PDB file of C-alpha atoms and ligand atoms in Angstrom:
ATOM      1  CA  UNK A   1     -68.271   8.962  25.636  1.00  0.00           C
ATOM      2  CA  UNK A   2     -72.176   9.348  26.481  1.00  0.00           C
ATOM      3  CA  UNK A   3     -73.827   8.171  29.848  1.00  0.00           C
ATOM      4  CA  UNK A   4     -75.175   5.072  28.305  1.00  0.00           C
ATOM      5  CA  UNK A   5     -71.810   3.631  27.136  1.00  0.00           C
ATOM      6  CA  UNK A   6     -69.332   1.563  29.543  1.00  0.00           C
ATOM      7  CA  UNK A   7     -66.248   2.821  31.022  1.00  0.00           C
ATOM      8  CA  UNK A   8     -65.150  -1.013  30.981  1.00  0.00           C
ATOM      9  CA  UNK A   9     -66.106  -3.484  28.596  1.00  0.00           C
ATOM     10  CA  UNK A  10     -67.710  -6.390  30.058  1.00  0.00           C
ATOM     11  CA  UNK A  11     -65.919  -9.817  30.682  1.00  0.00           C
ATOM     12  CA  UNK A  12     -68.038 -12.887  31.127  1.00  0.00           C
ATOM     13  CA  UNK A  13     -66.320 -15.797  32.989  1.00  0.00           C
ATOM     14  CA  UNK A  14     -67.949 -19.066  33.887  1.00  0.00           C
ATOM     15  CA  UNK A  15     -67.163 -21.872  36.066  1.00  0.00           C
ATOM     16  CA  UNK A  16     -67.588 -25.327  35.545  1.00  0.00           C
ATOM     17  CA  UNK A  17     -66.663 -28.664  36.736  1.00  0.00           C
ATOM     18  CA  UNK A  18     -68.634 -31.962  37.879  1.00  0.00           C
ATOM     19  CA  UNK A  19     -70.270 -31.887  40.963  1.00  0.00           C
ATOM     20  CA  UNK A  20     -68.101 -32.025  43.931  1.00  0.00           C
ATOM     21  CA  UNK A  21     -65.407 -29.684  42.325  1.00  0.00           C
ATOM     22  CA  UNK A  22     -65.704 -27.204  44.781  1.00  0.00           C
ATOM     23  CA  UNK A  23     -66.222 -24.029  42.488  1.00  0.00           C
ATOM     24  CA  UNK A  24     -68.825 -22.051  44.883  1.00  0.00           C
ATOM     25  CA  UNK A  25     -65.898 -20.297  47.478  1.00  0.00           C
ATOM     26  CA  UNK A  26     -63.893 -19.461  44.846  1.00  0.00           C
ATOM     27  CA  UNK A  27     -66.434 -17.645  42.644  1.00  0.00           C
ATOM     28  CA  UNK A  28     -67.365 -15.626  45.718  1.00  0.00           C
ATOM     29  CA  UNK A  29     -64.053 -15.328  46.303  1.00  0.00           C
ATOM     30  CA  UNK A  30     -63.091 -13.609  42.636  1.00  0.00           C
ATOM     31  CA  UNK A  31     -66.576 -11.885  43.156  1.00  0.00           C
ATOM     32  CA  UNK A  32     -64.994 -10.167  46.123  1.00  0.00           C
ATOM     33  CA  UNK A  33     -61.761  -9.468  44.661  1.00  0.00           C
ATOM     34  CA  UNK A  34     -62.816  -8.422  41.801  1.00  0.00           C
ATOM     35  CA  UNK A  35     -65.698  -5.612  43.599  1.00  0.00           C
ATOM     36  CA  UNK A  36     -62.154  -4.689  45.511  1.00  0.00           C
ATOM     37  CA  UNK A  37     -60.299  -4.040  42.124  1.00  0.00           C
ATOM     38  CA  UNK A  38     -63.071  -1.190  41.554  1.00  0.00           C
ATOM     39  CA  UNK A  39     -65.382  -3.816  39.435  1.00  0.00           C
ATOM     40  CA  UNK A  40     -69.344  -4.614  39.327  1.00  0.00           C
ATOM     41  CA  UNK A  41     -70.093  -7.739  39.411  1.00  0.00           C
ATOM     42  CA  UNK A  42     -73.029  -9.497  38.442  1.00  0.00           C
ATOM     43  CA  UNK A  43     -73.473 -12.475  40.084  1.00  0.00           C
ATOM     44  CA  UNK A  44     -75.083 -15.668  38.684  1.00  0.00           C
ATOM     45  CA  UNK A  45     -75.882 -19.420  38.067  1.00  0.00           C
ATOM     46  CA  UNK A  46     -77.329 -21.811  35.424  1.00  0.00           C
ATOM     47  CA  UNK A  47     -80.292 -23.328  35.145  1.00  0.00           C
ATOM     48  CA  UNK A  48     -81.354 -20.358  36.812  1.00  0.00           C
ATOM     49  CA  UNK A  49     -80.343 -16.462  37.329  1.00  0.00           C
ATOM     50  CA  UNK A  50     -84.164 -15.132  36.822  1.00  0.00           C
ATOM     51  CA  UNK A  51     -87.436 -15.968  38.104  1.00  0.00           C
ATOM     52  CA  UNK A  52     -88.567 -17.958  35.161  1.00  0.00           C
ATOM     53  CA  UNK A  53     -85.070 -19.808  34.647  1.00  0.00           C
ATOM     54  CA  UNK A  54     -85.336 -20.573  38.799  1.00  0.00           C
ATOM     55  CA  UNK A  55     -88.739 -22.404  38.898  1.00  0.00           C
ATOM     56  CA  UNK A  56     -87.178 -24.606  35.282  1.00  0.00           C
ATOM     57  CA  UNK A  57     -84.198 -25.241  37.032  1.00  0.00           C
ATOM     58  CA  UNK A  58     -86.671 -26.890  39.800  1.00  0.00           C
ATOM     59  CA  UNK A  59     -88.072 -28.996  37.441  1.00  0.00           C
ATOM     60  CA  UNK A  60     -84.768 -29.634  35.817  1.00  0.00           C
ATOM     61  CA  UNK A  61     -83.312 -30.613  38.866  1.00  0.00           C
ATOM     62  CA  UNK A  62     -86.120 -32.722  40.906  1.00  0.00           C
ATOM     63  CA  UNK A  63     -88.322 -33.993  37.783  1.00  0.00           C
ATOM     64  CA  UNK A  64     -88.331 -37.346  35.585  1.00  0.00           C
ATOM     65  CA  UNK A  65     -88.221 -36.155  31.935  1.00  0.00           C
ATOM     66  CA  UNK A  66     -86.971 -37.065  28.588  1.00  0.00           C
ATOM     67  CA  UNK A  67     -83.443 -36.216  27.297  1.00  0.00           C
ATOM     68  CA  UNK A  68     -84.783 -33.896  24.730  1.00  0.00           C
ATOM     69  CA  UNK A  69     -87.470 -32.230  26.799  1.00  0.00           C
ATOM     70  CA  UNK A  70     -84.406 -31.794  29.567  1.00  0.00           C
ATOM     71  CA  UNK A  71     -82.119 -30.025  26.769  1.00  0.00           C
ATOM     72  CA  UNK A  72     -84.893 -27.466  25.945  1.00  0.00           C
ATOM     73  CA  UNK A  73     -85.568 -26.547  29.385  1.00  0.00           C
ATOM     74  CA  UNK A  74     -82.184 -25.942  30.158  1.00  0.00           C
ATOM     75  CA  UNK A  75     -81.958 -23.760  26.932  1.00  0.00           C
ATOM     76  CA  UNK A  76     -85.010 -22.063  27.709  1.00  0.00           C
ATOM     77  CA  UNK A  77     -83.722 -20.998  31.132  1.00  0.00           C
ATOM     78  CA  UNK A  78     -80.406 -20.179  29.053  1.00  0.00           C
ATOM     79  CA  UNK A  79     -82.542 -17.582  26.821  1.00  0.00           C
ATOM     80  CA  UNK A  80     -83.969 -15.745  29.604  1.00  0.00           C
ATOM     81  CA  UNK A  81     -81.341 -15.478  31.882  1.00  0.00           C
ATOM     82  CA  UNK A  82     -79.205 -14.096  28.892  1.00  0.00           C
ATOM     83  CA  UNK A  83     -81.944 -11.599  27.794  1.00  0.00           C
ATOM     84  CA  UNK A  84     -82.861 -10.735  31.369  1.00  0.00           C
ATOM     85  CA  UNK A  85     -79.470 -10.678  33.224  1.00  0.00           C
ATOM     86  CA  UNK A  86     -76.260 -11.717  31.114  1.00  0.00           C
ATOM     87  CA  UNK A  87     -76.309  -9.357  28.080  1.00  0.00           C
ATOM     88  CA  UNK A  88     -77.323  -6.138  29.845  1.00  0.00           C
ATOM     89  CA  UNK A  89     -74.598  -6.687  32.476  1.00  0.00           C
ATOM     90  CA  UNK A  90     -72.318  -7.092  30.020  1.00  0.00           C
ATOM     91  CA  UNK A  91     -73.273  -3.540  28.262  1.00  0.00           C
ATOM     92  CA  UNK A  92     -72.998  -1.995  31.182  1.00  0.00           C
ATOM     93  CA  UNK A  93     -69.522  -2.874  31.690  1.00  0.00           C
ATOM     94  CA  UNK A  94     -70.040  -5.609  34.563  1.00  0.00           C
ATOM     95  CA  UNK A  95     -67.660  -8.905  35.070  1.00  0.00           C
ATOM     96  CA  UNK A  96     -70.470 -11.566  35.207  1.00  0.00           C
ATOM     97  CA  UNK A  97     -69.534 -14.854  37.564  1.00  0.00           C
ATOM     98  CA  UNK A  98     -71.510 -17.369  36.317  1.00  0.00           C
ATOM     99  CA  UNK A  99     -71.742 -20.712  37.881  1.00  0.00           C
ATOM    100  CA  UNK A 100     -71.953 -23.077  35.119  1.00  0.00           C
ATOM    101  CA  UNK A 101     -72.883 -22.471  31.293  1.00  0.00           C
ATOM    102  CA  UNK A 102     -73.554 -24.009  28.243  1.00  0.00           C
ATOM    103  CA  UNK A 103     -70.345 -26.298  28.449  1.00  0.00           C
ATOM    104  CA  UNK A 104     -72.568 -27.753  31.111  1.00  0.00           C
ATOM    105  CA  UNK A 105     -74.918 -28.630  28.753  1.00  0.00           C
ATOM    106  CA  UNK A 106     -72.581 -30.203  26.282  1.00  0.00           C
ATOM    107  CA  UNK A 107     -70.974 -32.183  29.255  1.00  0.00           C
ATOM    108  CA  UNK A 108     -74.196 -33.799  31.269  1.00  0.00           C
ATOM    109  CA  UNK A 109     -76.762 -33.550  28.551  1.00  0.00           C
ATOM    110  CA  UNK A 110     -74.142 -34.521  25.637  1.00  0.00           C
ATOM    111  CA  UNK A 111     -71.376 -36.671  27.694  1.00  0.00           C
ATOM    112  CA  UNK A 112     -73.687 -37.796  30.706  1.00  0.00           C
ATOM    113  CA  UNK A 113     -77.010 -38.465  29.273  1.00  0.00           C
ATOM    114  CA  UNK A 114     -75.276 -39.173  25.611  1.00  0.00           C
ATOM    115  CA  UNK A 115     -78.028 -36.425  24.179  1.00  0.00           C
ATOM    116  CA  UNK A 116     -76.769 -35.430  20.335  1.00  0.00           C
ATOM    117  CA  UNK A 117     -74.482 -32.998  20.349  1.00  0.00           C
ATOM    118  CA  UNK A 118     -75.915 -31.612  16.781  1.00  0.00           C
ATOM    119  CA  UNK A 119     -78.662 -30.534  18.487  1.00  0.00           C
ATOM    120  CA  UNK A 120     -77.014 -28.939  21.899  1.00  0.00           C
ATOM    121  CA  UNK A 121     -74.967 -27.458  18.888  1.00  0.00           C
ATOM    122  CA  UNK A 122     -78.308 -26.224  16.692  1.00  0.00           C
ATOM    123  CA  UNK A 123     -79.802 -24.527  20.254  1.00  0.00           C
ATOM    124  CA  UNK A 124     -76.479 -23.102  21.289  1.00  0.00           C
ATOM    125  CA  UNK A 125     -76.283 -21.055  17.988  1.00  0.00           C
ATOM    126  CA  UNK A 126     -80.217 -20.474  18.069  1.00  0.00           C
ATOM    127  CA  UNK A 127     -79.728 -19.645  21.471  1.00  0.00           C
ATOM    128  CA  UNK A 128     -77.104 -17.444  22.016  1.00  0.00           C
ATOM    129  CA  UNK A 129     -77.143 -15.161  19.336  1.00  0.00           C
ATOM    130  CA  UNK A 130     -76.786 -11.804  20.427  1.00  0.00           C
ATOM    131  CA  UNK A 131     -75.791  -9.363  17.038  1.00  0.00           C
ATOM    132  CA  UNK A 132     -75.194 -11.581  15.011  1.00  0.00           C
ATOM    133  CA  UNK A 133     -72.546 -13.584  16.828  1.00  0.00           C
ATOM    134  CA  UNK A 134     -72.978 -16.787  19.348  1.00  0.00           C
ATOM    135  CA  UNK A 135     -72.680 -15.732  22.831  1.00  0.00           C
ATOM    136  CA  UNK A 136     -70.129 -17.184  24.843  1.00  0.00           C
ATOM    137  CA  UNK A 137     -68.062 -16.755  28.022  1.00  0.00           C
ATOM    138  CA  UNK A 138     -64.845 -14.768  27.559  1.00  0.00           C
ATOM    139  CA  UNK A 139     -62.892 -17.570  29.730  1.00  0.00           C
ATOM    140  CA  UNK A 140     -64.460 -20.700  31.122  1.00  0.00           C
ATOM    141  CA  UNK A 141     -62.543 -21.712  34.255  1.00  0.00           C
ATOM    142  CA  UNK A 142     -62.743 -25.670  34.277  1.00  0.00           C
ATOM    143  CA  UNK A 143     -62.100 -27.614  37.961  1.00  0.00           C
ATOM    144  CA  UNK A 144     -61.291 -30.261  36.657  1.00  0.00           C
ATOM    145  CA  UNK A 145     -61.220 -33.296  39.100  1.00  0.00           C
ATOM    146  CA  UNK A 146     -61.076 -37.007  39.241  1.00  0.00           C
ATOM    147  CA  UNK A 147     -64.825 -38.300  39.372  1.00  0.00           C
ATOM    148  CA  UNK A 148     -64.021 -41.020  42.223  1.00  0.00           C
ATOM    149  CA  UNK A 149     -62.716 -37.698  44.398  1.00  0.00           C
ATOM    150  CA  UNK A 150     -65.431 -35.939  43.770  1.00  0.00           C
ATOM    151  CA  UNK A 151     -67.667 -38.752  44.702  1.00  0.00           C
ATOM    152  CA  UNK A 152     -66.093 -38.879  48.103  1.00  0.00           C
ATOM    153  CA  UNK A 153     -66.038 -35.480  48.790  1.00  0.00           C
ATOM    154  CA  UNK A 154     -70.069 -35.221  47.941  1.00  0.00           C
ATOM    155  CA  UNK A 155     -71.079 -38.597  50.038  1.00  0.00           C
ATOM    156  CA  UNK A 156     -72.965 -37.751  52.638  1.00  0.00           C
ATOM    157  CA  UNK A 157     -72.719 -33.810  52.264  1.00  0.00           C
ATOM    158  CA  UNK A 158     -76.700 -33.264  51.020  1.00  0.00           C
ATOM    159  CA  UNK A 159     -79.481 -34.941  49.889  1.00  0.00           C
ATOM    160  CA  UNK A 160     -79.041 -35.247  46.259  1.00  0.00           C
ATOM    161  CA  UNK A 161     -80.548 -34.527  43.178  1.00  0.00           C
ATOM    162  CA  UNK A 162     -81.432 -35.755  39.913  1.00  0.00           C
ATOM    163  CA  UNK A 163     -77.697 -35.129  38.727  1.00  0.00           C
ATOM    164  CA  UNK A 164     -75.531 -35.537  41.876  1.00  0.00           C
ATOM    165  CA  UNK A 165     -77.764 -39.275  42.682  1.00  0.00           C
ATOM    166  CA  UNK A 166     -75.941 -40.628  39.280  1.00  0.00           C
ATOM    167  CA  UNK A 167     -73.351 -43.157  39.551  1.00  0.00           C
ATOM    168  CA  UNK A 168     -69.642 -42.290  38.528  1.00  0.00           C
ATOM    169  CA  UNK A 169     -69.216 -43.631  35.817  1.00  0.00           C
ATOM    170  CA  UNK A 170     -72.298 -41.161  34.759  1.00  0.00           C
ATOM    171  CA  UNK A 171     -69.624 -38.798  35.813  1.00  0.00           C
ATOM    172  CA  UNK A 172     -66.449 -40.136  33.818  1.00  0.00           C
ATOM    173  CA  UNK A 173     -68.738 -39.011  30.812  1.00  0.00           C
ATOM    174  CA  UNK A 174     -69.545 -36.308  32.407  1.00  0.00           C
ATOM    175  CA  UNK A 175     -65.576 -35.006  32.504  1.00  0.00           C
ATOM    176  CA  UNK A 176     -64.771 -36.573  28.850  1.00  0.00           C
ATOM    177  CA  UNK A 177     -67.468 -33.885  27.465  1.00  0.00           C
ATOM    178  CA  UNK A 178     -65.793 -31.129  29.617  1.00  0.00           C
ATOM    179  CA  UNK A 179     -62.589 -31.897  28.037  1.00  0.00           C
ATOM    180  CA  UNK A 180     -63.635 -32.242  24.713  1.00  0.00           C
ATOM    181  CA  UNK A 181     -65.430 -28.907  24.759  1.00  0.00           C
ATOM    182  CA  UNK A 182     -62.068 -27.497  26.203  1.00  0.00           C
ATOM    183  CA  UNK A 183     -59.810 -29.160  23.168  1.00  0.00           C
ATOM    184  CA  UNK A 184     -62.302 -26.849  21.338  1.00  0.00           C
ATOM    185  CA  UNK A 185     -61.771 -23.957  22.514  1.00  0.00           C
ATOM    186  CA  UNK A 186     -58.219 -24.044  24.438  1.00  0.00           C
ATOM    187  CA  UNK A 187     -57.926 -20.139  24.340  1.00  0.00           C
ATOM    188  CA  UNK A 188     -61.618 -19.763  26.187  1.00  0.00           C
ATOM    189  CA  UNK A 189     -60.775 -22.743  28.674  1.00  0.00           C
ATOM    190  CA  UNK A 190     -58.660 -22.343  31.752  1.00  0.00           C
ATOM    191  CA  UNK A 191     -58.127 -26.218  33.476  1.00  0.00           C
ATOM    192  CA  UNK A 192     -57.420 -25.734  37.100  1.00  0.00           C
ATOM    193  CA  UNK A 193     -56.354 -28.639  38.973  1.00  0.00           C
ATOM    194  CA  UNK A 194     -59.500 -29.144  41.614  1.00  0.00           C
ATOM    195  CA  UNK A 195     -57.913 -32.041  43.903  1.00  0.00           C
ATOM    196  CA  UNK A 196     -55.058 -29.709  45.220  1.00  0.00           C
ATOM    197  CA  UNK A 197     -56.032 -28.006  48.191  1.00  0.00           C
ATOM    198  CA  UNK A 198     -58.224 -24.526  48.319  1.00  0.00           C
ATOM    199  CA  UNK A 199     -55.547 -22.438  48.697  1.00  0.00           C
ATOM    200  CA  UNK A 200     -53.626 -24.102  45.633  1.00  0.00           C
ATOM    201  CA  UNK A 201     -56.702 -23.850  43.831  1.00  0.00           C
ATOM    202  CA  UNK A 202     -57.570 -19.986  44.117  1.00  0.00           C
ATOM    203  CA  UNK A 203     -53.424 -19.187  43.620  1.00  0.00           C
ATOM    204  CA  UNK A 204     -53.652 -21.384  40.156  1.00  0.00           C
ATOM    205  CA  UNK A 205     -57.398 -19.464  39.353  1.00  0.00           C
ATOM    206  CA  UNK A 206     -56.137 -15.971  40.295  1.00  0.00           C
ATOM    207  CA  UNK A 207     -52.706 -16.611  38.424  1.00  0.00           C
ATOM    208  CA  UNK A 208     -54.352 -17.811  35.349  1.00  0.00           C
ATOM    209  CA  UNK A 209     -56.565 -14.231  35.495  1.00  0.00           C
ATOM    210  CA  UNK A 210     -53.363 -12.384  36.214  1.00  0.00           C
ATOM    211  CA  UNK A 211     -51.755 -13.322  33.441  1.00  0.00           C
ATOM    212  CA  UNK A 212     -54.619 -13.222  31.176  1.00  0.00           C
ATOM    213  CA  UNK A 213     -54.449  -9.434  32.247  1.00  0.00           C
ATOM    214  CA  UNK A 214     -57.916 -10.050  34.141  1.00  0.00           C
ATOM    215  CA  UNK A 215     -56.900  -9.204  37.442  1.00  0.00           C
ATOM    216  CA  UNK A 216     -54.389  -6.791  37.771  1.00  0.00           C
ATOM    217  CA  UNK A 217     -52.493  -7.593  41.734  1.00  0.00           C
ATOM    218  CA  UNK A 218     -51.670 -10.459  43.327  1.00  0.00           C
ATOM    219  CA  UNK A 219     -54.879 -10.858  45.054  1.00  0.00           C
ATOM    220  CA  UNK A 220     -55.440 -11.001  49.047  1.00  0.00           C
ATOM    221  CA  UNK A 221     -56.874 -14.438  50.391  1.00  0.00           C
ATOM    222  CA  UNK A 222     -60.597 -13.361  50.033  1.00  0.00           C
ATOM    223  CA  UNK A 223     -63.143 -13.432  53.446  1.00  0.00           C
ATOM    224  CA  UNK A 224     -65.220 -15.520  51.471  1.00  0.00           C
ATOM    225  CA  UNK A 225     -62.336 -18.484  52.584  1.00  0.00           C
ATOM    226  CA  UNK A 226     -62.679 -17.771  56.174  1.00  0.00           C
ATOM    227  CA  UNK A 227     -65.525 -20.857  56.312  1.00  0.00           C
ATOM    228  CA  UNK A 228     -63.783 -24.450  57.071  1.00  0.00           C
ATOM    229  CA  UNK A 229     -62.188 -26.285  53.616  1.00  0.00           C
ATOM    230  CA  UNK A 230     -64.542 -28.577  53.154  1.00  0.00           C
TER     231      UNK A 230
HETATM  232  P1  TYD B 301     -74.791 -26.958  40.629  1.00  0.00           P
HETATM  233  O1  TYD B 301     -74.395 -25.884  39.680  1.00  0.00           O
HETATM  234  O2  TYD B 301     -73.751 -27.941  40.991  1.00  0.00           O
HETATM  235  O3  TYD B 301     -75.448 -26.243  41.835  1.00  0.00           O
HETATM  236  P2  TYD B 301     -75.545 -26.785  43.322  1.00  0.00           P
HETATM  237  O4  TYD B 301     -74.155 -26.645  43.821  1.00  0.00           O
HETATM  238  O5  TYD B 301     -76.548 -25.863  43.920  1.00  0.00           O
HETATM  239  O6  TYD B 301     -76.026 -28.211  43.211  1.00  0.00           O
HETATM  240  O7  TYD B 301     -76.067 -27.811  40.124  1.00  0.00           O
HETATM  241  C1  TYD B 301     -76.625 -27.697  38.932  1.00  0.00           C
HETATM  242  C2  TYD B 301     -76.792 -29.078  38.324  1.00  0.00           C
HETATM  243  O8  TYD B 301     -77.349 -28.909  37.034  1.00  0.00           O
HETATM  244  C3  TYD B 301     -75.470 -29.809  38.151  1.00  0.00           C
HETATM  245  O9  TYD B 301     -75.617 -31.137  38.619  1.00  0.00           O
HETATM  246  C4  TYD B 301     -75.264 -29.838  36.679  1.00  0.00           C
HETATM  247  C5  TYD B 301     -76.627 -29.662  36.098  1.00  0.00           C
HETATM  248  N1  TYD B 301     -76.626 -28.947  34.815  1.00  0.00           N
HETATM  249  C6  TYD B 301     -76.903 -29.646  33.656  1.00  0.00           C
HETATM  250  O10 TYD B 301     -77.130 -30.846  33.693  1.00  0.00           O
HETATM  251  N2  TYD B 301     -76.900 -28.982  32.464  1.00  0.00           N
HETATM  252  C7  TYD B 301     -76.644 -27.648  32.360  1.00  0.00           C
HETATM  253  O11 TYD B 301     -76.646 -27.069  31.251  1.00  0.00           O
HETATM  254  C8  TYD B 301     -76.372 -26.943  33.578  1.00  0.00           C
HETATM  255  C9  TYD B 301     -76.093 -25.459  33.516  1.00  0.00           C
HETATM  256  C10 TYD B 301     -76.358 -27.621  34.784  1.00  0.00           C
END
C-alpha cells in the first residue's frame, strides 16, 4: 500500500428527515463517536459544505424563485460540494456526516414543490457521476416523523425560512417523497423512529450502524447530548 491510498475505505452516511426531526445532536453525536472509534470525519451539510454552495444555499433558502431555477441551484451547490469536499474525503478514507442529500431534493423539490422527478432524476445522474457510477450515500439514515409533531416541536423555536414557513400539509408531501425514495432503495435507507425520545433515537441509530458492521461497540452516550432535549 502507497502513501496516497486509504487505510479505510470511505463510508458516506446522510441524514434526512423534514424539518423538526431533530437530526443535528445526533450527527454530532455519531461524529464524536465515530472520531472515538479511531475515525476522520468529515463533517457536512446540503445546500452548502463550500463557499460557493454556502452563499446558493442563501439564496435557496431566503429568495423567491421558480421551481426549476430552485432545482438547479440546489444541484449546483450539490456539484461543488461533491468535487470540493465529498469525493476527496471519501478517497482519503474519511466517514462523511452529511446533513441532508439528494433524497432531499427528491422529497421538497419532487414531493413538496411537486417539481418532475425525471428531471431531479436527469441532474442526479448528470450530477453525481464520479467514475462512471452515480454517487450516492452508503446509508441514508431517515427520521422519520409525523409532520403535525414536527410542526409543534418547530413553532416558535426560530424565525423561519422559505421551507420551514410552509404549511403541513406542504410537509405530508414532503414525507411521502422520503418514503418513496426509501421503497427504492430499502438496503441504502435506515427509518428511525424520530417521535421517541433522544435517547431512544440515538440507541435505534447506533444499533442500526452496529449491526450494519458500521460501528463496532455499543457506543457511550456522546457529550454532544449533554445540551437540554429539546
Ligand atoms: P436544514 O438542513 O433543516 O438546516 P437548518 O437546520 O439549518 O434549517 O435546512 C435546509 C433546508 O433546505 C430544509 O428546509 C430542506 C431544504 N432542502 C431542500 O429543499 N432541498 C434539498 O435538496 C436540500 C439538501 C435541502
Amino acid at each position: 500500500m502507497t502513501d496516497n491510498q486509504p487505510m479505510t475505505s470511505g463510508l458516506f452516511i446522510s441524514f434526512e428527515g423534514i424539518d423538526g426531526a431533530g437530526k443535528s445532536t445526533h450527527i454530532e453525536g455519531l461524529a464524536e463517536t465515530f472520531q472515538q472509534q479511531g475515525r476522520r470525519v468529515t463533517l457536512t451539510r446540503e445546500p452548502g459544505g463550500t463557499p460557493l454552495a454556502e452563499t446558493l444555499r442563501g439564496l435557496v433558502l431566503n429568495q423567491a424563485m421558480d421551481p426549476l431555477t430552485e432545482a438547479l441551484l440546489i444541484f449546483a451547490a450539490r456539484r461543488d460540494h461533491l468535487q470540493q469536499v465529498i469525493e476527496p474525503a471519501l478517497a482519503r478514507g474519511d466517514v462523511v456526516l452529511c446533513d441532508r442529500f439528494t433524497d432531499a431534493t427528491f422529497a421538497y423539490q419532487g414531493g413538496g414543490r411537486g417539481f418532475d422527478l425525471q428531471v431531479l432524476q436527469q441532474l442526479e445522474q448528470w450530477v453525481q457521476l464520479q467514475d462512471g457510477k452515480v454517487r450516492q450515500p452508503d446509508l441514508t439514515i431517515w427520521f422519520a416523523l409525523d409532520p403535525a409533531i414536527a410542526a409543534q416541536r418547530l413553532a416558535g423555536a426560530r424565525v423561519p425560512d422559505r421551507f420551514e414557513s410552509q404549511p403541513v400539509a406542504f410537509f405530508e408531501q414532503v414525507h411521502a417523497g422520503y418514503a418513496a425514495r426509501a421503497e427504492q432503495a430499502p438496503q441504502r435507507f435506515i427509518p428511525i423512529d424520530a417521535s421517541q425520545t433522544r435517547h431512544q433515537v440515538w440507541q435505534q441509530l447506533t444499533r442500526a450502524l452496529i449491526q450494519r458492521g458500521k460501528l463496532s461497540i455499543v457506543v457511550p452516550i456522546p457529550k454532544a447530548f449533554q445540551t437540554p432535549s429539546p
